[in-house]
Amino acid sequence: MNPLRSAARTIVRYRVAFALIAVFLLVVSVYGIQKLRFESDLRTMLPENHPSIADYTALQNEFQSGDSTLIVVKVASIEPGGVYDIRDPKVIEAVYELEQRLRQREYVTDTVSIADVYMQVLGRLPKNEEEAKFVLDMLPPDERYSLVSRDYTTTIIAVTISREKKTETLVRVYRGIERDIESVKFPKNVEVIQTGNIGITYRILELLQSDLNKTMVISFILVIALLLYFYRSPVKAAIPLIPLIFGVTMTLGFMGLMGIPLDLATTTVGAMMIGMGIDYGIHVTNRYYEERKRGRSIEKAAEEAVAETGKALLGAALTTIGGFAAMYLSSLPMLHHLATALILGLSLAALNAVVITPAVIILEEDIMKRLKGHYVVPEVRSHSGVVGKAFHSLGETIRRKPATFLAAVFLITLFFGYGITQVTTEVRLEKFVPKGMPEIEALMDIRSDFGGQDELYVLLKANDVRNPAIVRGIYRFENQVKADSYYNGVFDSESIADVVHRQYGYIPSDEEKIKSALEKSQGVNLVSSDYSMTLIKFKGDFGGASMDDFRRIMRYFEEETARAQETEFPPGVKLSLTGDIYLNYVLDGLTKVEINRISTYGTAFVVLIVLLLFRKPKVSVAMITPMFLGALWTVGFMGWAGIPFTQSLAGVISMIVGLGVDYGMHLTHRFLEEMNEGNPRPIVTSVESVGPGILAGALTTAGGFLALLAGELPTIHDFGTTLAFGIFASMFAAYLVTPALLQVFYGRNTGGGRE
């Protein structure tokens, strides 16, 4: 006996026992959900063994740097009775008070503000506005406008943070600073906003949590609405929904138990599993109703549904998992987490579909018999009415004119082929937060008013960085970079060479003089405790107006750093770029590599699985061609729509490949089944019987993905839009290509040849 049919018979016979096991796992999963954690740390997105991570760790450990928050203090209105100028003594006093509160925090290592200038020049805060203006006017313009905007409506407090790279610590730091801001009474008209790395990362973390809940709820609503339409009854709509609820709950619960975090990629798993998981339940339910309509008993119909649909489901699940498994080949931990979560979720969804659905569907039929006194043969909307007629007509048209459909597909492919040339990438952290949010608006104000406050570090390693030749090299390198500020966006810089030059007016050749000048700097900000490392800090607008600007600036620093190491420093001295902004650049390079690698291997895995399962070249071509087209059209759509590849979208092609092959597989499997049974028009039967199920599955899957548009994070929007388009592209490609190819390959042998 067929192993799959034997398994189907066992599942139907012992359906209650299987259902009880599933309920037990559901209870365990509810406990696991409570252990889920959110993650927004940039370092977790990069490979642990990457050189940039080692440099970044040194930056954190030795210099207590690399993390910062910017507090923007600005005159936001001109209401009577308030202040109109940031140089008002009441504003400066409030800034000073806030700065003192911040310095009492154990994680704050340094602060810089306009109040520091007055304390250094006057030894106190200004008593009136004239005095405040006089002191600022004494400063050189570059120094003055690094603290206040040119219209004197904005100033900033730069806060350097040292903290553990944990989500819990980030939340504690952000909220602690917010409490300090709220505890200081700023004058009327003044608004205070926390932004920078800490502020933006916290906002992303907050949005991740709200987006997870919001998108899951909306996804469920969309899926329920579609099920109600197709099944005409709330009770029957619940049949494929119940296994889905089991699958989604188990997925999130096991993620919590396995320690898989919710990040920019895995936050989408809930809505994605609702969309993808319902597909399996729909196919089993539709086949059951089809068998019942043919007159089979409830147990025989359930057995037939599990056995016959199980073949396609097994192939679909394996190919989808194969596509997702390619993400394990990525070096990005985020994609490993996403792959694990999706494979786990799909496996549970498929398992619940074939195990829970028979128990639920037979229970529903038994209850209806008791209520009405007889069994009611169900009528599904997707197999009747307008939908049923449309698919019958489609099948007949393809049977007669397959070449016409293939020609149409060729023209569509040319259109999206051009879009592929327009695709870009985006990894800058600030771009993951919606425009119009206070933190982003404040960051934009900083860039326009202060020339930018992005920080980039050059880490220098040597036996002793106090060597006069090294200090002179730093001085020359630093000034060369600042001389190119028109090109690289540098606004300011700081190094041990500046400390020495301020003390002597030049860089001495006497090492003892340098040691004396740097004595107070040991282990603080610029020099490590053993003098084996030092930092050159650059501040400016490095994010750029576009990714091309960002890459250009980072390439400049890479080239200039490499040049300086070769020409400005003694042998044995090593220079390397580091900091959050540079990690974004590294991530950008890795993302490009990962897109190609994951897409190639994902496609290869899926093709290999199809060939191993079916072992017929023509059948395999009919199945996998829609997969290729769906992926190609999706990338083209991204180019036309201006959707960039991000680190969370790096695996999207592999995902679409894994999902897209399912539709061609269901159509091909039904075609082979009908052809083997001697049906003279197998292409028409397969399209009109399987087509509605594919439509229902695609609509619910895409609905789950489109629910991601309700999230606030732009990267979540892009993820949902791209995957939803990929599903529809794969579905249409399957409708147009798979039946046409099958008709071309086998039509003459089935009595349904082309006319």
PDB file of C-alpha atoms in Angstrom, residues 136-263:
ATOM      1  CA  LEU A 136      29.256  83.138  21.728  1.00  0.00           C
ATOM      2  CA  ASP A 137      30.331  85.949  19.381  1.00  0.00           C
ATOM      3  CA  MET A 138      33.894  85.537  20.693  1.00  0.00           C
ATOM      4  CA  LEU A 139      34.046  81.982  19.324  1.00  0.00           C
ATOM      5  CA  PRO A 140      35.239  81.247  15.776  1.00  0.00           C
ATOM      6  CA  PRO A 141      32.230  80.708  13.458  1.00  0.00           C
ATOM      7  CA  ASP A 142      32.968  76.999  12.938  1.00  0.00           C
ATOM      8  CA  GLU A 143      33.055  76.332  16.665  1.00  0.00           C
ATOM      9  CA  ARG A 144      30.050  78.555  17.372  1.00  0.00           C
ATOM     10  CA  TYR A 145      27.807  76.926  14.780  1.00  0.00           C
ATOM     11  CA  SER A 146      28.740  73.449  15.958  1.00  0.00           C
ATOM     12  CA  LEU A 147      26.804  74.309  19.135  1.00  0.00           C
ATOM     13  CA  VAL A 148      23.944  76.515  17.945  1.00  0.00           C
ATOM     14  CA  SER A 149      22.080  76.920  14.654  1.00  0.00           C
ATOM     15  CA  ARG A 150      22.721  80.046  12.578  1.00  0.00           C
ATOM     16  CA  ASP A 151      19.278  81.435  13.428  1.00  0.00           C
ATOM     17  CA  TYR A 152      19.878  80.719  17.154  1.00  0.00           C
ATOM     18  CA  THR A 153      16.718  78.626  17.504  1.00  0.00           C
ATOM     19  CA  THR A 154      18.393  75.236  18.090  1.00  0.00           C
ATOM     20  CA  THR A 155      21.197  73.790  20.188  1.00  0.00           C
ATOM     21  CA  ILE A 156      22.253  70.220  20.957  1.00  0.00           C
ATOM     22  CA  ILE A 157      23.563  68.213  23.876  1.00  0.00           C
ATOM     23  CA  ALA A 158      25.847  65.398  22.688  1.00  0.00           C
ATOM     24  CA  VAL A 159      25.862  62.500  25.171  1.00  0.00           C
ATOM     25  CA  THR A 160      28.394  59.644  24.953  1.00  0.00           C
ATOM     26  CA  ILE A 161      27.070  56.355  26.301  1.00  0.00           C
ATOM     27  CA  SER A 162      28.784  53.214  27.591  1.00  0.00           C
ATOM     28  CA  ARG A 163      26.384  50.292  27.982  1.00  0.00           C
ATOM     29  CA  GLU A 164      25.970  46.570  27.540  1.00  0.00           C
ATOM     30  CA  LYS A 165      24.751  45.743  24.049  1.00  0.00           C
ATOM     31  CA  LYS A 166      21.476  44.320  25.290  1.00  0.00           C
ATOM     32  CA  THR A 167      17.958  45.363  24.417  1.00  0.00           C
ATOM     33  CA  GLU A 168      17.024  45.640  28.082  1.00  0.00           C
ATOM     34  CA  THR A 169      19.948  48.018  28.681  1.00  0.00           C
ATOM     35  CA  LEU A 170      19.041  50.174  25.687  1.00  0.00           C
ATOM     36  CA  VAL A 171      15.482  50.540  26.977  1.00  0.00           C
ATOM     37  CA  ARG A 172      16.758  51.444  30.463  1.00  0.00           C
ATOM     38  CA  VAL A 173      19.199  54.036  29.070  1.00  0.00           C
ATOM     39  CA  TYR A 174      16.635  55.665  26.774  1.00  0.00           C
ATOM     40  CA  ARG A 175      13.935  55.850  29.430  1.00  0.00           C
ATOM     41  CA  GLY A 176      16.393  57.124  32.048  1.00  0.00           C
ATOM     42  CA  ILE A 177      17.437  59.986  29.763  1.00  0.00           C
ATOM     43  CA  GLU A 178      13.768  60.711  28.972  1.00  0.00           C
ATOM     44  CA  ARG A 179      13.046  60.967  32.713  1.00  0.00           C
ATOM     45  CA  ASP A 180      15.924  63.418  33.103  1.00  0.00           C
ATOM     46  CA  ILE A 181      14.560  65.526  30.231  1.00  0.00           C
ATOM     47  CA  GLU A 182      11.075  65.549  31.760  1.00  0.00           C
ATOM     48  CA  SER A 183      12.422  66.482  35.199  1.00  0.00           C
ATOM     49  CA  VAL A 184      14.031  69.694  33.907  1.00  0.00           C
ATOM     50  CA  LYS A 185      11.687  72.624  33.407  1.00  0.00           C
ATOM     51  CA  PHE A 186      12.527  74.257  30.073  1.00  0.00           C
ATOM     52  CA  PRO A 187      11.023  77.680  29.271  1.00  0.00           C
ATOM     53  CA  LYS A 188       7.853  78.050  27.241  1.00  0.00           C
ATOM     54  CA  ASN A 189       8.181  77.536  23.452  1.00  0.00           C
ATOM     55  CA  VAL A 190      11.154  75.179  23.895  1.00  0.00           C
ATOM     56  CA  GLU A 191      10.911  71.546  22.746  1.00  0.00           C
ATOM     57  CA  VAL A 192      13.417  68.848  23.767  1.00  0.00           C
ATOM     58  CA  ILE A 193      13.827  65.668  21.659  1.00  0.00           C
ATOM     59  CA  GLN A 194      16.152  62.696  22.168  1.00  0.00           C
ATOM     60  CA  THR A 195      17.538  61.361  18.877  1.00  0.00           C
ATOM     61  CA  GLY A 196      20.789  59.884  17.530  1.00  0.00           C
ATOM     62  CA  ASN A 197      21.725  56.205  17.700  1.00  0.00           C
ATOM     63  CA  ILE A 198      20.030  55.449  21.036  1.00  0.00           C
ATOM     64  CA  GLY A 199      16.859  57.360  20.229  1.00  0.00           C
ATOM     65  CA  ILE A 200      16.367  55.873  16.766  1.00  0.00           C
ATOM     66  CA  THR A 201      17.206  52.326  17.886  1.00  0.00           C
ATOM     67  CA  TYR A 202      14.733  52.595  20.774  1.00  0.00           C
ATOM     68  CA  ARG A 203      12.048  53.829  18.412  1.00  0.00           C
ATOM     69  CA  ILE A 204      12.699  50.890  16.056  1.00  0.00           C
ATOM     70  CA  LEU A 205      12.438  48.512  19.017  1.00  0.00           C
ATOM     71  CA  GLU A 206       9.159  50.075  20.110  1.00  0.00           C
ATOM     72  CA  LEU A 207       7.743  49.865  16.588  1.00  0.00           C
ATOM     73  CA  LEU A 208       8.828  46.236  16.249  1.00  0.00           C
ATOM     74  CA  GLN A 209       6.672  45.295  19.223  1.00  0.00           C
ATOM     75  CA  SER A 210       3.616  47.239  18.077  1.00  0.00           C
ATOM     76  CA  ASP A 211       4.001  46.096  14.455  1.00  0.00           C
ATOM     77  CA  LEU A 212       4.089  42.419  15.460  1.00  0.00           C
ATOM     78  CA  ASN A 213       0.755  42.637  17.279  1.00  0.00           C
ATOM     79  CA  LYS A 214      -0.902  44.957  14.761  1.00  0.00           C
ATOM     80  CA  THR A 215       0.080  43.013  11.639  1.00  0.00           C
ATOM     81  CA  MET A 216      -0.959  39.671  13.153  1.00  0.00           C
ATOM     82  CA  VAL A 217      -4.415  40.981  14.069  1.00  0.00           C
ATOM     83  CA  ILE A 218      -4.988  42.530  10.636  1.00  0.00           C
ATOM     84  CA  SER A 219      -3.652  39.420   8.929  1.00  0.00           C
ATOM     85  CA  PHE A 220      -6.152  37.266  10.836  1.00  0.00           C
ATOM     86  CA  ILE A 221      -9.000  39.629   9.918  1.00  0.00           C
ATOM     87  CA  LEU A 222      -8.113  39.520   6.203  1.00  0.00           C
ATOM     88  CA  VAL A 223      -7.791  35.745   6.222  1.00  0.00           C
ATOM     89  CA  ILE A 224     -11.090  35.298   8.059  1.00  0.00           C
ATOM     90  CA  ALA A 225     -12.890  37.624   5.605  1.00  0.00           C
ATOM     91  CA  LEU A 226     -11.600  35.641   2.624  1.00  0.00           C
ATOM     92  CA  LEU A 227     -12.479  32.309   4.225  1.00  0.00           C
ATOM     93  CA  LEU A 228     -16.005  33.531   4.962  1.00  0.00           C
ATOM     94  CA  TYR A 229     -16.395  34.480   1.310  1.00  0.00           C
ATOM     95  CA  PHE A 230     -15.128  31.185  -0.084  1.00  0.00           C
ATOM     96  CA  TYR A 231     -16.852  28.856   2.402  1.00  0.00           C
ATOM     97  CA  ARG A 232     -20.091  30.837   2.923  1.00  0.00           C
ATOM     98  CA  SER A 233     -20.288  29.796   6.561  1.00  0.00           C
ATOM     99  CA  PRO A 234     -18.445  30.939   9.735  1.00  0.00           C
ATOM    100  CA  VAL A 235     -18.318  27.325  10.921  1.00  0.00           C
ATOM    101  CA  LYS A 236     -16.796  25.983   7.710  1.00  0.00           C
ATOM    102  CA  ALA A 237     -14.432  28.974   7.476  1.00  0.00           C
ATOM    103  CA  ALA A 238     -13.099  28.003  10.919  1.00  0.00           C
ATOM    104  CA  ILE A 239     -12.043  24.541   9.702  1.00  0.00           C
ATOM    105  CA  PRO A 240      -8.822  25.621   7.920  1.00  0.00           C
ATOM    106  CA  LEU A 241      -8.429  28.460  10.454  1.00  0.00           C
ATOM    107  CA  ILE A 242      -8.114  26.247  13.549  1.00  0.00           C
ATOM    108  CA  PRO A 243      -5.001  24.366  12.336  1.00  0.00           C
ATOM    109  CA  LEU A 244      -3.549  27.755  11.378  1.00  0.00           C
ATOM    110  CA  ILE A 245      -4.027  29.121  14.901  1.00  0.00           C
ATOM    111  CA  PHE A 246      -2.300  26.032  16.264  1.00  0.00           C
ATOM    112  CA  GLY A 247       0.588  26.463  13.818  1.00  0.00           C
ATOM    113  CA  VAL A 248       1.160  30.197  14.429  1.00  0.00           C
ATOM    114  CA  THR A 249       0.972  29.822  18.216  1.00  0.00           C
ATOM    115  CA  MET A 250       3.378  26.881  18.162  1.00  0.00           C
ATOM    116  CA  THR A 251       5.792  28.798  15.897  1.00  0.00           C
ATOM    117  CA  LEU A 252       5.984  31.851  18.184  1.00  0.00           C
ATOM    118  CA  GLY A 253       6.117  29.632  21.268  1.00  0.00           C
ATOM    119  CA  PHE A 254       8.980  27.499  19.964  1.00  0.00           C
ATOM    120  CA  MET A 255      10.829  30.675  18.908  1.00  0.00           C
ATOM    121  CA  GLY A 256      10.662  31.807  22.520  1.00  0.00           C
ATOM    122  CA  LEU A 257      11.798  28.411  23.823  1.00  0.00           C
ATOM    123  CA  MET A 258      14.665  28.254  21.290  1.00  0.00           C
ATOM    124  CA  GLY A 259      15.830  31.806  22.021  1.00  0.00           C
ATOM    125  CA  ILE A 260      15.164  33.120  18.484  1.00  0.00           C
ATOM    126  CA  PRO A 261      14.742  36.913  18.855  1.00  0.00           C
ATOM    127  CA  LEU A 262      12.217  39.131  17.117  1.00  0.00           C
ATOM    128  CA  ASP A 263      14.211  41.603  15.002  1.00  0.00           C
TER     129      ASP A 263
END
